[in-house]
Amino acid sequence: KGIGDSYNNIGTIYKEKKNYPKALEYFNKSLRYRNLAEDAIGTPTTLANLGLVNIRMGNFSVAKVQLRKALQQYKMNNDDFGMCLAYNYIGDLYLQEKKYKEAISFLNLSLSISEKNNIQHYSSNSYQALATANEKIENYKEAYFYHKKYTEIKDKIYNSENAALLAEIQTKYETEKNKKQIILSKAELAKQNTLTNIFIFGFVIMIFLVIFILKSYKAKAKRNKIILEQKEAVEEKNKII
């Protein structure tokens, strides 16, 4: 299963870069491993990716088979998001084939799920495609309606993305601010510790100096006492003589 996931991710990267032959290569490898692993969740995703890439390459008949298989498995999984995606891709496929009524049918199925579940990205895709399809069959009232809906939701998505971006920037700013505060606090603490250590060291040196001075004073006093005693003894001896 892990190998299938990895190949699917690589295929997605090539798909985003519009290197469709390479994308097909890795999606097919992913599908092979996911089928072997009986991966009921991952397999329809890879099938949908294959279908989309084949649409982009103009391989409509192959894409149709892959997308219908993906849709069937999404239905078995009760996967609303997956079904929304598959209906959207199939609608896009029929739009590319200029089968506008079939496109409208599948796009409406996708839209009913995306609006119910607030999947704005696919609602946006469906509105845009429905506007195009209705315009092609000269249903201008519906085309205008869906174009207006597309413009509204596009602005909403743009504002939402901007709000999310601003929130992310604010979070990063607060994080950096907190990091700097922590660094400053650590620096201040280190400074205080250094000053404390200097004070302790100085205090210890002062104690040693006081002890040294006291010992020197006592030693000098003792020497002076001995000298005085010796002097007195000599003087006493001289008196006797």
Coordinates of C-alpha atoms in Angstrom, one line a residue:
K1 CA 0.0 0.0 0.0
G2 CA 2.8 2.4 0.9
I3 CA 4.5 1.9 -2.5
G4 CA 1.1 2.6 -4.3
D5 CA 0.8 5.9 -2.2
S6 CA 4.3 6.9 -3.1
Y7 CA 3.8 6.4 -6.9
N8 CA 0.5 8.2 -6.7
N9 CA 2.2 11.2 -5.0
I10 CA 5.0 11.3 -7.7
G11 CA 2.4 11.1 -10.4
T12 CA 0.6 14.0 -8.8
I13 CA 3.8 16.1 -8.9
Y14 CA 4.2 15.4 -12.6
K15 CA 0.6 16.1 -13.3
E16 CA 0.9 19.6 -11.6
K17 CA 4.0 20.2 -13.8
K18 CA 1.9 19.2 -16.8
N19 CA 4.3 16.4 -17.7
Y20 CA 1.4 14.1 -18.5
P21 CA 3.4 11.1 -20.0
K22 CA 5.4 10.8 -16.8
A23 CA 2.3 11.3 -14.7
L24 CA 0.6 8.4 -16.5
E25 CA 3.6 6.2 -15.9
Y26 CA 3.6 6.7 -12.2
F27 CA -0.2 6.6 -11.8
N28 CA -0.3 3.3 -13.6
K29 CA 2.4 2.0 -11.3
S30 CA 0.4 3.2 -8.3
L31 CA -2.8 1.5 -9.7
R32 CA -0.9 -1.8 -10.1
Y33 CA 0.3 -1.8 -6.4
R34 CA -3.0 -0.5 -5.0
N35 CA -4.9 -3.3 -6.8
L36 CA -2.5 -5.9 -5.5
A37 CA -3.0 -4.5 -2.0
E38 CA -6.7 -4.4 -2.5
D39 CA -6.7 -0.8 -1.4
A40 CA -10.4 0.2 -1.7
I41 CA -9.7 3.8 -0.6
G42 CA -6.6 4.6 -2.7
T43 CA -7.5 2.8 -5.9
P44 CA -10.4 5.1 -7.0
T45 CA -8.2 8.1 -6.3
T46 CA -5.5 6.8 -8.7
L47 CA -8.2 5.9 -11.3
A48 CA -9.6 9.5 -11.0
N49 CA -6.0 10.9 -11.5
L50 CA -5.5 8.7 -14.5
G51 CA -8.8 9.8 -15.9
L52 CA -8.0 13.5 -15.5
V53 CA -4.6 13.1 -17.1
N54 CA -6.1 11.3 -20.1
I55 CA -8.6 14.1 -20.5
R56 CA -5.8 16.6 -20.6
M57 CA -4.1 14.4 -23.2
G58 CA -7.3 14.0 -25.3
N59 CA -7.7 10.3 -24.6
F60 CA -11.4 10.7 -23.9
S61 CA -12.5 7.0 -24.3
V62 CA -9.8 5.7 -21.9
A63 CA -10.5 8.5 -19.5
K64 CA -14.3 7.7 -19.5
V65 CA -13.6 4.1 -18.6
Q66 CA -11.3 5.0 -15.7
L67 CA -13.5 7.7 -14.3
R68 CA -16.6 5.5 -14.3
K69 CA -14.6 2.8 -12.5
A70 CA -13.5 5.4 -10.0
L71 CA -17.1 6.7 -9.6
Q72 CA -18.4 3.1 -9.0
Q73 CA -15.8 2.6 -6.2
Y74 CA -16.4 6.0 -4.6
K75 CA -20.1 5.0 -4.4
M76 CA -19.2 1.7 -2.8
N77 CA -17.2 3.6 -0.2
N78 CA -20.0 6.2 0.4
D79 CA -17.3 8.8 -0.4
D80 CA -19.1 12.1 -1.1
F81 CA -15.9 14.0 -1.9
G82 CA -14.8 11.3 -4.3
M83 CA -18.2 11.1 -6.0
C84 CA -18.2 14.9 -6.3
L85 CA -14.7 14.8 -7.9
A86 CA -15.6 12.0 -10.3
Y87 CA -18.9 13.6 -11.5
N88 CA -16.9 16.9 -12.0
Y89 CA -14.2 15.1 -14.1
I90 CA -16.8 13.3 -16.2
G91 CA -18.7 16.5 -16.8
D92 CA -15.4 18.1 -17.9
L93 CA -14.8 15.2 -20.2
Y94 CA -18.1 15.6 -21.9
L95 CA -17.5 19.4 -22.1
Q96 CA -14.2 18.7 -24.0
E97 CA -16.1 16.3 -26.3
K98 CA -18.7 19.1 -26.9
K99 CA -21.5 16.9 -25.6
Y100 CA -22.9 19.7 -23.6
K101 CA -26.2 18.2 -22.4
E102 CA -24.3 15.2 -20.9
A103 CA -21.8 17.6 -19.4
I104 CA -24.5 19.6 -17.7
S105 CA -26.1 16.4 -16.3
F106 CA -22.8 15.3 -14.6
L107 CA -21.8 18.8 -13.5
N108 CA -25.2 19.2 -11.8
L109 CA -24.6 15.9 -9.9
S110 CA -21.2 17.1 -8.8
L111 CA -22.7 20.5 -7.8
S112 CA -25.4 19.0 -5.7
I113 CA -22.8 17.2 -3.6
S114 CA -20.4 20.1 -3.4
E115 CA -23.0 22.6 -2.3
K116 CA -24.4 20.1 0.3
N117 CA -20.9 19.5 1.8
N118 CA -19.6 23.0 1.2
I119 CA -16.8 21.8 -1.1
Q120 CA -16.2 25.2 -2.6
H121 CA -13.4 24.3 -5.0
Y122 CA -15.6 21.8 -6.9
S123 CA -18.6 24.1 -6.7
S124 CA -16.4 26.8 -8.4
N125 CA -15.3 24.3 -11.1
S126 CA -18.9 23.2 -11.7
Y127 CA -20.3 26.8 -11.9
Q128 CA -17.6 27.8 -14.4
A129 CA -18.1 24.6 -16.6
L130 CA -21.9 25.0 -16.4
A131 CA -21.7 28.6 -17.5
T132 CA -19.6 27.4 -20.5
A133 CA -21.9 24.5 -21.4
N134 CA -25.1 26.5 -21.2
E135 CA -23.6 29.2 -23.3
K136 CA -22.6 26.7 -26.0
I137 CA -26.3 25.5 -26.2
E138 CA -27.4 29.2 -26.3
N139 CA -29.1 28.9 -22.9
Y140 CA -27.8 32.4 -22.0
K141 CA -30.0 32.9 -18.9
E142 CA -28.5 29.8 -17.2
A143 CA -25.1 30.7 -18.5
Y144 CA -25.3 34.1 -16.9
F145 CA -26.6 32.6 -13.6
Y146 CA -23.7 30.2 -13.3
H147 CA -21.2 32.7 -14.4
K148 CA -22.4 35.0 -11.6
K149 CA -22.3 32.1 -9.1
Y150 CA -18.8 31.3 -10.2
T151 CA -17.6 35.0 -9.7
E152 CA -19.2 35.1 -6.2
I153 CA -17.6 31.8 -5.0
K154 CA -14.3 32.7 -6.6
D155 CA -14.2 35.9 -4.6
K156 CA -15.2 34.0 -1.4
I157 CA -12.5 31.4 -2.0
Y158 CA -10.0 34.2 -2.6
N159 CA -11.0 36.1 0.6
S160 CA -10.9 32.8 2.5
E161 CA -7.4 32.0 1.3
N162 CA -6.2 35.5 2.0
A163 CA -7.6 35.3 5.6
A164 CA -5.9 31.9 6.0
L165 CA -2.7 33.4 4.7
L166 CA -2.9 36.4 7.1
A167 CA -3.6 34.1 10.0
E168 CA -0.6 32.0 9.0
I169 CA 1.6 35.1 8.8
Q170 CA 0.3 36.3 12.2
T171 CA 1.0 33.0 13.8
K172 CA 4.6 33.0 12.4
Y173 CA 5.1 36.5 13.6
E174 CA 3.8 35.6 17.1
T175 CA 6.0 32.5 17.1
E176 CA 9.1 34.5 16.1
K177 CA 8.3 37.1 18.7
N178 CA 8.0 34.5 21.4
K179 CA 11.3 32.9 20.3
K180 CA 13.0 36.3 20.5
Q181 CA 11.5 36.9 24.0
I182 CA 12.7 33.5 25.2
I183 CA 16.2 34.3 23.8
L184 CA 16.2 37.7 25.5
S185 CA 15.0 36.1 28.8
K186 CA 17.7 33.5 28.6
A187 CA 20.3 36.2 27.9
E188 CA 19.0 38.3 30.9
L189 CA 19.1 35.2 33.1
A190 CA 22.6 34.4 31.9
K191 CA 23.6 38.0 32.7
Q192 CA 22.1 37.8 36.2
N193 CA 23.9 34.5 36.8
T194 CA 27.2 36.0 35.7
L195 CA 26.7 38.9 38.0
T196 CA 25.8 36.6 40.9
N197 CA 28.8 34.5 40.2
I198 CA 31.1 37.6 40.1
F199 CA 29.6 38.8 43.4
I200 CA 30.1 35.4 45.1
F201 CA 33.6 35.1 43.7
G202 CA 34.4 38.6 45.0
F203 CA 32.9 37.9 48.4
V204 CA 35.0 34.7 48.7
I205 CA 38.1 36.6 47.8
M206 CA 37.3 39.3 50.3
I207 CA 36.8 36.7 53.0
F208 CA 40.2 35.1 52.2
L209 CA 41.8 38.6 52.3
V210 CA 40.3 39.3 55.7
I211 CA 41.4 35.9 57.0
F212 CA 44.9 36.5 55.5
I213 CA 45.1 40.0 57.1
L214 CA 43.9 38.7 60.5
K215 CA 46.4 35.8 60.4
S216 CA 49.2 38.3 59.4
Y217 CA 48.2 40.6 62.2
K218 CA 48.2 37.8 64.8
A219 CA 51.5 36.5 63.6
K220 CA 53.0 40.0 63.7
A221 CA 51.5 40.5 67.2
K222 CA 53.0 37.2 68.3
R223 CA 56.4 38.1 66.9
N224 CA 56.3 41.5 68.6
K225 CA 55.3 39.9 71.9
I226 CA 58.3 37.4 71.7
I227 CA 60.7 40.3 70.8
L228 CA 59.3 42.3 73.7
E229 CA 59.7 39.4 76.1
Q230 CA 63.3 38.7 74.9
K231 CA 64.1 42.4 75.3
E232 CA 62.7 42.5 78.9
A233 CA 64.7 39.3 79.7
V234 CA 67.9 40.9 78.5
E235 CA 67.2 44.1 80.4
E236 CA 66.5 42.1 83.6
K237 CA 69.7 40.2 83.1
N238 CA 71.7 43.4 82.7
K239 CA 70.3 44.7 86.0
I240 CA 71.5 41.7 87.8
I241 CA 75.0 42.1 86.5

